[in-house]
Amino acid sequence: MDAIAIDFETANERRDSACAVGLAWIEGGRVVRRETRLIRPPELRFSPGNIRIHGILPADVRDQSNLPEAMAEFLPDLTDRLVLAHNAGFDMGVLSASLAAWGRPVPPLRYLCTLRIARQVFPDPAGCGLAKVAARLGIRFEHHDAGEDAYACAEIALAAMRETGSDSVSDLPRALRLPAVVIPGGYVPDSEASNSTASRALLAGRRQPKAAPALRFSVRGSKGNRYDVVLEERSFGLYLRCDCTAGRHRRRCRHVDAMIDGDVTDLMSGNLGDVERLRLRILASGAPVEPSRDRAPVELRRQADFA
């Protein structure tokens, strides 16, 4: 194998919040394999801006593997090999910080940034972002899908290989006089991430106990109305109260279903982290949440769907 391209998507502003990884293997002057994996980050706190970019929701990754598990089959291929990434400082930082969050070292590798390659081989006043370079080279891909981005990164490197007359992508550092950055293994560039409260708790195998916060969500109805969904402790257990028409009649509505399912598509309050806290509270209670989804008659559920 000549090289492997990698791309990460993150849940929020932290480098240890990887929620997807894509890889593309290069051999014999072409991409021979592509893989994409969703990843459960240490905390399911998704920033609205990140969701707008990649479209990944907390519910999409809740049951996925953590980063060391998701990357286990790929780490041997990264070891002691040339790894490509577009704006590689970001992706290598995500790899290192996300592994560190679970107490794992990054494998020894060499990486080369295809953004720097593009600026040297395919310069353009319009810039050398991944989508812009791909468009100029005729590379078709779906931007901000991790696997697609890794593929585009690999194709940019292959185009540079052909442009420079190099025998393989692994020859690009020498041909362009862009030395590949060496990570000897165990390198963690984001000390803040590795020393975070969440990371220390994960390394200890448990989280520090916290007082249960009050959970309130504002959601958008099908007609654009704003409704509040509030978690209440009642004598019989947990009750998710919604002030939509169905909720006021103690019927199970789609807004309650959405919060329980982790669907934040219509969440207006922006407290994405509380959606995960709601799930944990429900799991800890060990009992169904009222209004019960199973109890509501079909006719009432249909009415609630129009709320």
PDB file of C-alpha atoms in Angstrom:
ATOM      1  CA  MET A   1       0.000   0.000   0.000  1.00  0.00           C
ATOM      2  CA  ASP A   2       1.330   3.437  -0.970  1.00  0.00           C
ATOM      3  CA  ALA A   3      -0.638   5.644   1.441  1.00  0.00           C
ATOM      4  CA  ILE A   4      -3.957   6.056   3.202  1.00  0.00           C
ATOM      5  CA  ALA A   5      -6.138   9.176   3.338  1.00  0.00           C
ATOM      6  CA  ILE A   6      -8.204   9.964   6.435  1.00  0.00           C
ATOM      7  CA  ASP A   7     -10.911  12.436   7.389  1.00  0.00           C
ATOM      8  CA  PHE A   8     -12.792  13.066  10.635  1.00  0.00           C
ATOM      9  CA  GLU A   9     -16.048  14.811  11.467  1.00  0.00           C
ATOM     10  CA  THR A  10     -16.514  16.123  15.005  1.00  0.00           C
ATOM     11  CA  ALA A  11     -19.549  16.583  17.234  1.00  0.00           C
ATOM     12  CA  ASN A  12     -18.485  19.958  18.617  1.00  0.00           C
ATOM     13  CA  GLU A  13     -15.506  22.300  18.933  1.00  0.00           C
ATOM     14  CA  ARG A  14     -13.375  19.795  20.876  1.00  0.00           C
ATOM     15  CA  ARG A  15     -10.769  17.726  19.090  1.00  0.00           C
ATOM     16  CA  ASP A  16     -11.709  14.653  21.142  1.00  0.00           C
ATOM     17  CA  SER A  17     -15.297  14.627  19.854  1.00  0.00           C
ATOM     18  CA  ALA A  18     -14.868  12.569  16.658  1.00  0.00           C
ATOM     19  CA  CYS A  19     -18.270  11.319  15.466  1.00  0.00           C
ATOM     20  CA  ALA A  20     -17.258   9.873  12.070  1.00  0.00           C
ATOM     21  CA  VAL A  21     -14.113   8.727  10.295  1.00  0.00           C
ATOM     22  CA  GLY A  22     -13.492   8.001   6.629  1.00  0.00           C
ATOM     23  CA  LEU A  23     -10.487   6.312   5.040  1.00  0.00           C
ATOM     24  CA  ALA A  24      -9.304   5.709   1.482  1.00  0.00           C
ATOM     25  CA  TRP A  25      -6.464   3.334   0.630  1.00  0.00           C
ATOM     26  CA  ILE A  26      -4.117   4.122  -2.271  1.00  0.00           C
ATOM     27  CA  GLU A  27      -2.209   1.435  -4.098  1.00  0.00           C
ATOM     28  CA  GLY A  28      -0.869   1.145  -7.628  1.00  0.00           C
ATOM     29  CA  GLY A  29      -1.850   4.708  -8.531  1.00  0.00           C
ATOM     30  CA  ARG A  30      -5.537   4.444  -7.595  1.00  0.00           C
ATOM     31  CA  VAL A  31      -7.947   4.249  -4.667  1.00  0.00           C
ATOM     32  CA  VAL A  32      -8.481   0.560  -3.944  1.00  0.00           C
ATOM     33  CA  ARG A  33     -10.638   0.687  -0.814  1.00  0.00           C
ATOM     34  CA  ARG A  34     -12.930   3.102   1.017  1.00  0.00           C
ATOM     35  CA  GLU A  35     -14.457   2.822   4.495  1.00  0.00           C
ATOM     36  CA  THR A  36     -16.664   5.021   6.681  1.00  0.00           C
ATOM     37  CA  ARG A  37     -17.557   4.531  10.339  1.00  0.00           C
ATOM     38  CA  LEU A  38     -19.790   6.483  12.693  1.00  0.00           C
ATOM     39  CA  ILE A  39     -18.266   6.990  16.149  1.00  0.00           C
ATOM     40  CA  ARG A  40     -19.751   7.603  19.573  1.00  0.00           C
ATOM     41  CA  PRO A  41     -17.757  10.476  21.141  1.00  0.00           C
ATOM     42  CA  PRO A  42     -17.065  10.539  24.915  1.00  0.00           C
ATOM     43  CA  GLU A  43     -19.977  12.968  25.353  1.00  0.00           C
ATOM     44  CA  LEU A  44     -23.005  13.282  23.083  1.00  0.00           C
ATOM     45  CA  ARG A  45     -22.826  17.056  22.942  1.00  0.00           C
ATOM     46  CA  PHE A  46     -23.393  18.091  19.328  1.00  0.00           C
ATOM     47  CA  SER A  47     -23.031  21.753  18.388  1.00  0.00           C
ATOM     48  CA  PRO A  48     -25.715  23.046  15.994  1.00  0.00           C
ATOM     49  CA  GLY A  49     -23.018  24.396  13.657  1.00  0.00           C
ATOM     50  CA  ASN A  50     -21.362  20.991  13.405  1.00  0.00           C
ATOM     51  CA  ILE A  51     -24.696  19.319  12.724  1.00  0.00           C
ATOM     52  CA  ARG A  52     -25.373  21.808   9.941  1.00  0.00           C
ATOM     53  CA  ILE A  53     -22.048  20.861   8.349  1.00  0.00           C
ATOM     54  CA  HIS A  54     -22.175  17.058   8.441  1.00  0.00           C
ATOM     55  CA  GLY A  55     -25.787  16.267   9.343  1.00  0.00           C
ATOM     56  CA  ILE A  56     -24.870  13.715  12.027  1.00  0.00           C
ATOM     57  CA  LEU A  57     -27.202  13.682  15.051  1.00  0.00           C
ATOM     58  CA  PRO A  58     -26.680  12.286  18.572  1.00  0.00           C
ATOM     59  CA  ALA A  59     -29.221   9.556  17.808  1.00  0.00           C
ATOM     60  CA  ASP A  60     -27.105   8.445  14.841  1.00  0.00           C
ATOM     61  CA  VAL A  61     -24.072   7.609  16.996  1.00  0.00           C
ATOM     62  CA  ARG A  62     -25.634   6.636  20.321  1.00  0.00           C
ATOM     63  CA  ASP A  63     -25.256   2.904  19.660  1.00  0.00           C
ATOM     64  CA  GLN A  64     -22.015   3.122  17.682  1.00  0.00           C
ATOM     65  CA  SER A  65     -18.545   2.074  18.841  1.00  0.00           C
ATOM     66  CA  ASN A  66     -16.174   4.496  20.528  1.00  0.00           C
ATOM     67  CA  LEU A  67     -13.127   5.651  18.569  1.00  0.00           C
ATOM     68  CA  PRO A  68     -10.628   2.959  19.664  1.00  0.00           C
ATOM     69  CA  GLU A  69     -13.161   0.255  18.787  1.00  0.00           C
ATOM     70  CA  ALA A  70     -14.142   1.858  15.485  1.00  0.00           C
ATOM     71  CA  MET A  71     -10.496   2.370  14.512  1.00  0.00           C
ATOM     72  CA  ALA A  72      -9.156  -0.983  15.755  1.00  0.00           C
ATOM     73  CA  GLU A  73      -9.199  -2.616  12.327  1.00  0.00           C
ATOM     74  CA  PHE A  74      -7.625   0.442  10.674  1.00  0.00           C
ATOM     75  CA  LEU A  75      -4.840   1.412  13.097  1.00  0.00           C
ATOM     76  CA  PRO A  76      -2.454  -1.304  11.802  1.00  0.00           C
ATOM     77  CA  ASP A  77      -2.754   0.209   8.300  1.00  0.00           C
ATOM     78  CA  LEU A  78      -1.891   3.664   9.656  1.00  0.00           C
ATOM     79  CA  THR A  79       1.141   2.428  11.548  1.00  0.00           C
ATOM     80  CA  ASP A  80       4.479   3.430   9.984  1.00  0.00           C
ATOM     81  CA  ARG A  81       2.722   4.521   6.793  1.00  0.00           C
ATOM     82  CA  LEU A  82       2.180   7.800   4.942  1.00  0.00           C
ATOM     83  CA  VAL A  83      -1.196   9.211   6.010  1.00  0.00           C
ATOM     84  CA  LEU A  84      -2.861  11.955   3.974  1.00  0.00           C
ATOM     85  CA  ALA A  85      -5.402  14.500   5.165  1.00  0.00           C
ATOM     86  CA  HIS A  86      -6.676  17.829   3.859  1.00  0.00           C
ATOM     87  CA  ASN A  87      -5.746  20.365   6.550  1.00  0.00           C
ATOM     88  CA  ALA A  88      -3.909  17.519   8.270  1.00  0.00           C
ATOM     89  CA  GLY A  89      -3.259  19.416  11.496  1.00  0.00           C
ATOM     90  CA  PHE A  90      -6.971  19.185  12.274  1.00  0.00           C
ATOM     91  CA  ASP A  91      -7.389  15.495  11.487  1.00  0.00           C
ATOM     92  CA  MET A  92      -4.193  14.422  13.245  1.00  0.00           C
ATOM     93  CA  GLY A  93      -5.269  16.467  16.246  1.00  0.00           C
ATOM     94  CA  VAL A  94      -8.657  14.721  16.257  1.00  0.00           C
ATOM     95  CA  LEU A  95      -7.026  11.288  15.986  1.00  0.00           C
ATOM     96  CA  SER A  96      -4.581  11.991  18.809  1.00  0.00           C
ATOM     97  CA  ALA A  97      -7.026  13.718  21.159  1.00  0.00           C
ATOM     98  CA  SER A  98      -9.813  11.184  20.577  1.00  0.00           C
ATOM     99  CA  LEU A  99      -7.496   8.248  21.274  1.00  0.00           C
ATOM    100  CA  ALA A 100      -6.136  10.054  24.342  1.00  0.00           C
ATOM    101  CA  ALA A 101      -9.677  10.559  25.650  1.00  0.00           C
ATOM    102  CA  TRP A 102      -9.896   6.767  25.926  1.00  0.00           C
ATOM    103  CA  GLY A 103      -6.358   6.336  27.248  1.00  0.00           C
ATOM    104  CA  ARG A 104      -4.892   5.113  23.956  1.00  0.00           C
ATOM    105  CA  PRO A 105      -1.749   6.378  22.171  1.00  0.00           C
ATOM    106  CA  VAL A 106      -1.700   7.346  18.516  1.00  0.00           C
ATOM    107  CA  PRO A 107       0.280   4.852  16.401  1.00  0.00           C
ATOM    108  CA  PRO A 108       3.624   5.868  14.891  1.00  0.00           C
ATOM    109  CA  LEU A 109       2.992   7.350  11.450  1.00  0.00           C
ATOM    110  CA  ARG A 110       4.021   9.985   8.896  1.00  0.00           C
ATOM    111  CA  TYR A 111       1.440  12.432   7.642  1.00  0.00           C
ATOM    112  CA  LEU A 112       1.278  14.831   4.725  1.00  0.00           C
ATOM    113  CA  CYS A 113      -1.240  17.607   4.216  1.00  0.00           C
ATOM    114  CA  THR A 114      -2.958  17.651   0.807  1.00  0.00           C
ATOM    115  CA  LEU A 115      -3.932  21.286   1.434  1.00  0.00           C
ATOM    116  CA  ARG A 116      -0.217  22.155   1.313  1.00  0.00           C
ATOM    117  CA  ILE A 117       0.185  19.894  -1.724  1.00  0.00           C
ATOM    118  CA  ALA A 118      -2.679  21.665  -3.525  1.00  0.00           C
ATOM    119  CA  ARG A 119      -1.271  25.119  -2.742  1.00  0.00           C
ATOM    120  CA  GLN A 120       2.003  24.092  -4.346  1.00  0.00           C
ATOM    121  CA  VAL A 121       0.811  21.958  -7.271  1.00  0.00           C
ATOM    122  CA  PHE A 122      -2.650  23.429  -7.996  1.00  0.00           C
ATOM    123  CA  PRO A 123      -2.519  27.046  -6.776  1.00  0.00           C
ATOM    124  CA  ASP A 124      -5.524  29.251  -7.423  1.00  0.00           C
ATOM    125  CA  PRO A 125      -6.627  32.676  -6.133  1.00  0.00           C
ATOM    126  CA  ALA A 126      -9.996  31.132  -5.230  1.00  0.00           C
ATOM    127  CA  GLY A 127      -8.316  29.030  -2.568  1.00  0.00           C
ATOM    128  CA  CYS A 128      -7.432  25.397  -2.020  1.00  0.00           C
ATOM    129  CA  GLY A 129     -10.198  24.109   0.202  1.00  0.00           C
ATOM    130  CA  LEU A 130     -11.129  20.483  -0.394  1.00  0.00           C
ATOM    131  CA  ALA A 131     -14.298  21.225  -2.375  1.00  0.00           C
ATOM    132  CA  LYS A 132     -12.625  23.912  -4.493  1.00  0.00           C
ATOM    133  CA  VAL A 133      -9.625  21.785  -5.428  1.00  0.00           C
ATOM    134  CA  ALA A 134     -11.838  18.769  -6.133  1.00  0.00           C
ATOM    135  CA  ALA A 135     -14.063  20.861  -8.404  1.00  0.00           C
ATOM    136  CA  ARG A 136     -11.070  22.179 -10.367  1.00  0.00           C
ATOM    137  CA  LEU A 137      -9.737  18.630 -10.810  1.00  0.00           C
ATOM    138  CA  GLY A 138     -13.116  17.132 -11.729  1.00  0.00           C
ATOM    139  CA  ILE A 139     -13.318  14.966  -8.604  1.00  0.00           C
ATOM    140  CA  ARG A 140     -16.950  14.186  -7.771  1.00  0.00           C
ATOM    141  CA  PHE A 141     -17.784  13.607  -4.106  1.00  0.00           C
ATOM    142  CA  GLU A 142     -20.258  14.489  -1.340  1.00  0.00           C
ATOM    143  CA  HIS A 143     -18.552  17.081   0.848  1.00  0.00           C
ATOM    144  CA  HIS A 144     -18.541  16.614   4.653  1.00  0.00           C
ATOM    145  CA  ASP A 145     -19.208  12.898   4.461  1.00  0.00           C
ATOM    146  CA  ALA A 146     -16.056  11.506   6.100  1.00  0.00           C
ATOM    147  CA  GLY A 147     -15.590   8.666   3.616  1.00  0.00           C
ATOM    148  CA  GLU A 148     -16.224  10.928   0.640  1.00  0.00           C
ATOM    149  CA  ASP A 149     -13.826  13.573   1.958  1.00  0.00           C
ATOM    150  CA  ALA A 150     -11.111  10.954   2.471  1.00  0.00           C
ATOM    151  CA  TYR A 151     -11.668   9.778  -1.100  1.00  0.00           C
ATOM    152  CA  ALA A 152     -11.368  13.345  -2.459  1.00  0.00           C
ATOM    153  CA  CYS A 153      -8.191  13.846  -0.423  1.00  0.00           C
ATOM    154  CA  ALA A 154      -6.712  10.657  -1.907  1.00  0.00           C
ATOM    155  CA  GLU A 155      -7.653  11.703  -5.453  1.00  0.00           C
ATOM    156  CA  ILE A 156      -5.989  15.112  -4.973  1.00  0.00           C
ATOM    157  CA  ALA A 157      -2.796  13.342  -3.915  1.00  0.00           C
ATOM    158  CA  LEU A 158      -3.024  11.060  -6.961  1.00  0.00           C
ATOM    159  CA  ALA A 159      -3.533  14.064  -9.242  1.00  0.00           C
ATOM    160  CA  ALA A 160      -0.437  15.685  -7.709  1.00  0.00           C
ATOM    161  CA  MET A 161       1.481  12.451  -8.247  1.00  0.00           C
ATOM    162  CA  ARG A 162       0.617  12.485 -11.944  1.00  0.00           C
ATOM    163  CA  GLU A 163       1.287  16.222 -12.269  1.00  0.00           C
ATOM    164  CA  THR A 164       4.769  15.913 -10.749  1.00  0.00           C
ATOM    165  CA  GLY A 165       5.642  12.691 -12.565  1.00  0.00           C
ATOM    166  CA  SER A 166       6.165  10.834  -9.290  1.00  0.00           C
ATOM    167  CA  ASP A 167       6.121   7.057  -9.282  1.00  0.00           C
ATOM    168  CA  SER A 168       3.782   6.873  -6.279  1.00  0.00           C
ATOM    169  CA  VAL A 169       2.016   9.063  -3.743  1.00  0.00           C
ATOM    170  CA  SER A 170       4.612   8.087  -1.157  1.00  0.00           C
ATOM    171  CA  ASP A 171       7.199   9.901  -3.331  1.00  0.00           C
ATOM    172  CA  LEU A 172       5.392  13.257  -3.027  1.00  0.00           C
ATOM    173  CA  PRO A 173       7.266  14.445   0.084  1.00  0.00           C
ATOM    174  CA  ARG A 174      10.538  14.140  -1.796  1.00  0.00           C
ATOM    175  CA  ALA A 175       9.223  15.460  -5.117  1.00  0.00           C
ATOM    176  CA  LEU A 176       7.616  18.535  -3.547  1.00  0.00           C
ATOM    177  CA  ARG A 177      10.164  19.020  -0.791  1.00  0.00           C
ATOM    178  CA  LEU A 178       7.357  18.843   1.731  1.00  0.00           C
ATOM    179  CA  PRO A 179       8.715  16.570   4.459  1.00  0.00           C
ATOM    180  CA  ALA A 180       6.045  14.384   5.990  1.00  0.00           C
ATOM    181  CA  VAL A 181       5.486  15.108   9.667  1.00  0.00           C
ATOM    182  CA  VAL A 182       6.497  12.162  11.819  1.00  0.00           C
ATOM    183  CA  ILE A 183       4.430  11.136  14.847  1.00  0.00           C
ATOM    184  CA  PRO A 184       6.598   8.631  16.728  1.00  0.00           C
ATOM    185  CA  GLY A 185       3.622   7.225  18.644  1.00  0.00           C
ATOM    186  CA  GLY A 186       1.900   8.271  21.831  1.00  0.00           C
ATOM    187  CA  TYR A 187       1.798  11.919  20.673  1.00  0.00           C
ATOM    188  CA  VAL A 188      -1.070  13.974  22.101  1.00  0.00           C
ATOM    189  CA  PRO A 189      -1.181  17.552  20.724  1.00  0.00           C
ATOM    190  CA  ASP A 190      -4.261  18.646  22.653  1.00  0.00           C
ATOM    191  CA  SER A 191      -3.284  18.573  26.335  1.00  0.00           C
ATOM    192  CA  GLU A 192      -6.517  20.317  27.265  1.00  0.00           C
ATOM    193  CA  ALA A 193      -8.509  17.470  25.779  1.00  0.00           C
ATOM    194  CA  SER A 194      -6.536  14.766  27.562  1.00  0.00           C
ATOM    195  CA  ASN A 195      -6.807  16.606  30.897  1.00  0.00           C
ATOM    196  CA  SER A 196     -10.518  17.380  30.616  1.00  0.00           C
ATOM    197  CA  THR A 197     -12.909  16.277  33.340  1.00  0.00           C
ATOM    198  CA  ALA A 198     -14.647  13.935  30.907  1.00  0.00           C
ATOM    199  CA  SER A 199     -11.349  12.341  29.848  1.00  0.00           C
ATOM    200  CA  ARG A 200     -10.169  11.804  33.423  1.00  0.00           C
ATOM    201  CA  ALA A 201     -13.488  10.187  34.299  1.00  0.00           C
ATOM    202  CA  LEU A 202     -13.282   7.924  31.252  1.00  0.00           C
ATOM    203  CA  LEU A 203      -9.748   6.890  32.138  1.00  0.00           C
ATOM    204  CA  ALA A 204     -10.943   6.040  35.641  1.00  0.00           C
ATOM    205  CA  GLY A 205     -13.672   3.903  34.096  1.00  0.00           C
ATOM    206  CA  ARG A 206     -16.519   5.979  35.458  1.00  0.00           C
ATOM    207  CA  ARG A 207     -17.897   9.509  35.503  1.00  0.00           C
ATOM    208  CA  GLN A 208     -18.060  11.706  38.542  1.00  0.00           C
ATOM    209  CA  PRO A 209     -21.567  11.769  40.048  1.00  0.00           C
ATOM    210  CA  LYS A 210     -23.491  14.964  39.385  1.00  0.00           C
ATOM    211  CA  ALA A 211     -26.762  16.331  40.581  1.00  0.00           C
ATOM    212  CA  ALA A 212     -29.519  15.618  38.081  1.00  0.00           C
ATOM    213  CA  PRO A 213     -30.202  18.884  36.187  1.00  0.00           C
ATOM    214  CA  ALA A 214     -33.662  20.154  35.335  1.00  0.00           C
ATOM    215  CA  LEU A 215     -34.345  19.271  31.718  1.00  0.00           C
ATOM    216  CA  ARG A 216     -36.416  21.550  29.492  1.00  0.00           C
ATOM    217  CA  PHE A 217     -36.523  21.647  25.686  1.00  0.00           C
ATOM    218  CA  SER A 218     -38.095  24.028  23.193  1.00  0.00           C
ATOM    219  CA  VAL A 219     -39.141  22.346  19.940  1.00  0.00           C
ATOM    220  CA  ARG A 220     -40.635  23.459  16.657  1.00  0.00           C
ATOM    221  CA  GLY A 221     -44.043  22.079  15.693  1.00  0.00           C
ATOM    222  CA  SER A 222     -45.017  21.091  12.167  1.00  0.00           C
ATOM    223  CA  LYS A 223     -46.542  24.553  11.612  1.00  0.00           C
ATOM    224  CA  GLY A 224     -43.606  26.423  13.123  1.00  0.00           C
ATOM    225  CA  ASN A 225     -45.135  26.856  16.592  1.00  0.00           C
ATOM    226  CA  ARG A 226     -42.785  26.697  19.570  1.00  0.00           C
ATOM    227  CA  TYR A 227     -43.568  24.132  22.273  1.00  0.00           C
ATOM    228  CA  ASP A 228     -41.859  23.297  25.565  1.00  0.00           C
ATOM    229  CA  VAL A 229     -41.097  19.736  26.603  1.00  0.00           C
ATOM    230  CA  VAL A 230     -40.244  19.443  30.312  1.00  0.00           C
ATOM    231  CA  LEU A 231     -39.098  16.421  32.305  1.00  0.00           C
ATOM    232  CA  GLU A 232     -40.982  16.158  35.603  1.00  0.00           C
ATOM    233  CA  GLU A 233     -40.506  13.805  38.567  1.00  0.00           C
ATOM    234  CA  ARG A 234     -43.925  12.515  39.602  1.00  0.00           C
ATOM    235  CA  SER A 235     -45.027   9.971  42.170  1.00  0.00           C
ATOM    236  CA  PHE A 236     -45.237   7.228  39.544  1.00  0.00           C
ATOM    237  CA  GLY A 237     -41.901   8.116  37.904  1.00  0.00           C
ATOM    238  CA  LEU A 238     -40.726  10.310  35.027  1.00  0.00           C
ATOM    239  CA  TYR A 239     -43.218  12.353  33.034  1.00  0.00           C
ATOM    240  CA  LEU A 240     -42.327  14.309  29.868  1.00  0.00           C
ATOM    241  CA  ARG A 241     -44.830  17.140  29.668  1.00  0.00           C
ATOM    242  CA  CYS A 242     -45.366  18.938  26.361  1.00  0.00           C
ATOM    243  CA  ASP A 243     -47.530  22.038  26.078  1.00  0.00           C
ATOM    244  CA  CYS A 244     -48.737  21.249  22.552  1.00  0.00           C
ATOM    245  CA  THR A 245     -52.419  20.425  22.047  1.00  0.00           C
ATOM    246  CA  ALA A 246     -51.903  16.667  22.430  1.00  0.00           C
ATOM    247  CA  GLY A 247     -49.605  17.110  25.400  1.00  0.00           C
ATOM    248  CA  ARG A 248     -52.097  19.315  27.266  1.00  0.00           C
ATOM    249  CA  HIS A 249     -54.539  16.392  27.031  1.00  0.00           C
ATOM    250  CA  ARG A 250     -51.860  14.043  28.410  1.00  0.00           C
ATOM    251  CA  ARG A 251     -51.412  12.299  25.096  1.00  0.00           C
ATOM    252  CA  ARG A 252     -48.075  11.095  23.836  1.00  0.00           C
ATOM    253  CA  CYS A 253     -46.980  13.537  21.096  1.00  0.00           C
ATOM    254  CA  ARG A 254     -44.283  13.458  18.445  1.00  0.00           C
ATOM    255  CA  HIS A 255     -42.285  16.130  20.316  1.00  0.00           C
ATOM    256  CA  VAL A 256     -41.900  13.834  23.317  1.00  0.00           C
ATOM    257  CA  ASP A 257     -41.048  10.939  20.996  1.00  0.00           C
ATOM    258  CA  ALA A 258     -38.377  13.047  19.313  1.00  0.00           C
ATOM    259  CA  MET A 259     -36.651  13.948  22.602  1.00  0.00           C
ATOM    260  CA  ILE A 260     -36.677  10.331  23.782  1.00  0.00           C
ATOM    261  CA  ASP A 261     -35.375   9.103  20.420  1.00  0.00           C
ATOM    262  CA  GLY A 262     -32.619  11.750  20.382  1.00  0.00           C
ATOM    263  CA  ASP A 263     -33.949  13.427  17.245  1.00  0.00           C
ATOM    264  CA  VAL A 264     -32.904  17.098  17.514  1.00  0.00           C
ATOM    265  CA  THR A 265     -34.059  18.122  14.051  1.00  0.00           C
ATOM    266  CA  ASP A 266     -36.699  20.471  15.464  1.00  0.00           C
ATOM    267  CA  LEU A 267     -34.894  21.409  18.680  1.00  0.00           C
ATOM    268  CA  MET A 268     -34.983  25.208  19.036  1.00  0.00           C
ATOM    269  CA  SER A 269     -33.430  25.623  22.493  1.00  0.00           C
ATOM    270  CA  GLY A 270     -30.005  24.419  21.343  1.00  0.00           C
ATOM    271  CA  ASN A 271     -29.313  22.343  24.493  1.00  0.00           C
ATOM    272  CA  LEU A 272     -28.165  19.259  22.606  1.00  0.00           C
ATOM    273  CA  GLY A 273     -26.233  17.909  25.571  1.00  0.00           C
ATOM    274  CA  ASP A 274     -29.458  17.747  27.590  1.00  0.00           C
ATOM    275  CA  VAL A 275     -30.917  15.316  25.047  1.00  0.00           C
ATOM    276  CA  GLU A 276     -28.250  12.808  26.047  1.00  0.00           C
ATOM    277  CA  ARG A 277     -28.788  13.600  29.734  1.00  0.00           C
ATOM    278  CA  LEU A 278     -32.478  12.839  29.225  1.00  0.00           C
ATOM    279  CA  ARG A 279     -31.597   9.435  27.805  1.00  0.00           C
ATOM    280  CA  LEU A 280     -29.376   8.678  30.802  1.00  0.00           C
ATOM    281  CA  ARG A 281     -32.099   9.744  33.239  1.00  0.00           C
ATOM    282  CA  ILE A 282     -34.589   7.465  31.485  1.00  0.00           C
ATOM    283  CA  LEU A 283     -32.157   4.532  31.556  1.00  0.00           C
ATOM    284  CA  ALA A 284     -31.401   5.124  35.235  1.00  0.00           C
ATOM    285  CA  SER A 285     -35.097   5.143  36.124  1.00  0.00           C
ATOM    286  CA  GLY A 286     -35.619   1.667  34.664  1.00  0.00           C
ATOM    287  CA  ALA A 287     -39.282   2.427  34.040  1.00  0.00           C
ATOM    288  CA  PRO A 288     -41.341   3.630  31.050  1.00  0.00           C
ATOM    289  CA  VAL A 289     -41.715   7.366  30.640  1.00  0.00           C
ATOM    290  CA  GLU A 290     -45.206   8.817  30.775  1.00  0.00           C
ATOM    291  CA  PRO A 291     -47.215   9.568  28.721  1.00  0.00           C
ATOM    292  CA  SER A 292     -46.630   5.984  27.611  1.00  0.00           C
ATOM    293  CA  ARG A 293     -46.111   5.365  23.923  1.00  0.00           C
ATOM    294  CA  ASP A 294     -47.702   1.931  24.227  1.00  0.00           C
ATOM    295  CA  ARG A 295     -50.819   3.096  26.061  1.00  0.00           C
ATOM    296  CA  ALA A 296     -51.861   5.831  23.677  1.00  0.00           C
ATOM    297  CA  PRO A 297     -54.628   4.636  21.325  1.00  0.00           C
ATOM    298  CA  VAL A 298     -53.882   4.756  17.619  1.00  0.00           C
ATOM    299  CA  GLU A 299     -56.480   7.478  17.098  1.00  0.00           C
ATOM    300  CA  LEU A 300     -54.860   9.708  19.712  1.00  0.00           C
ATOM    301  CA  ARG A 301     -51.392   9.102  18.306  1.00  0.00           C
ATOM    302  CA  ARG A 302     -52.664  10.190  14.896  1.00  0.00           C
ATOM    303  CA  GLN A 303     -54.083  13.355  16.397  1.00  0.00           C
ATOM    304  CA  ALA A 304     -50.825  14.000  18.189  1.00  0.00           C
ATOM    305  CA  ASP A 305     -48.904  13.702  14.952  1.00  0.00           C
ATOM    306  CA  PHE A 306     -50.644  16.845  13.716  1.00  0.00           C
ATOM    307  CA  ALA A 307     -49.568  18.897  16.733  1.00  0.00           C
TER     308      ALA A 307
END
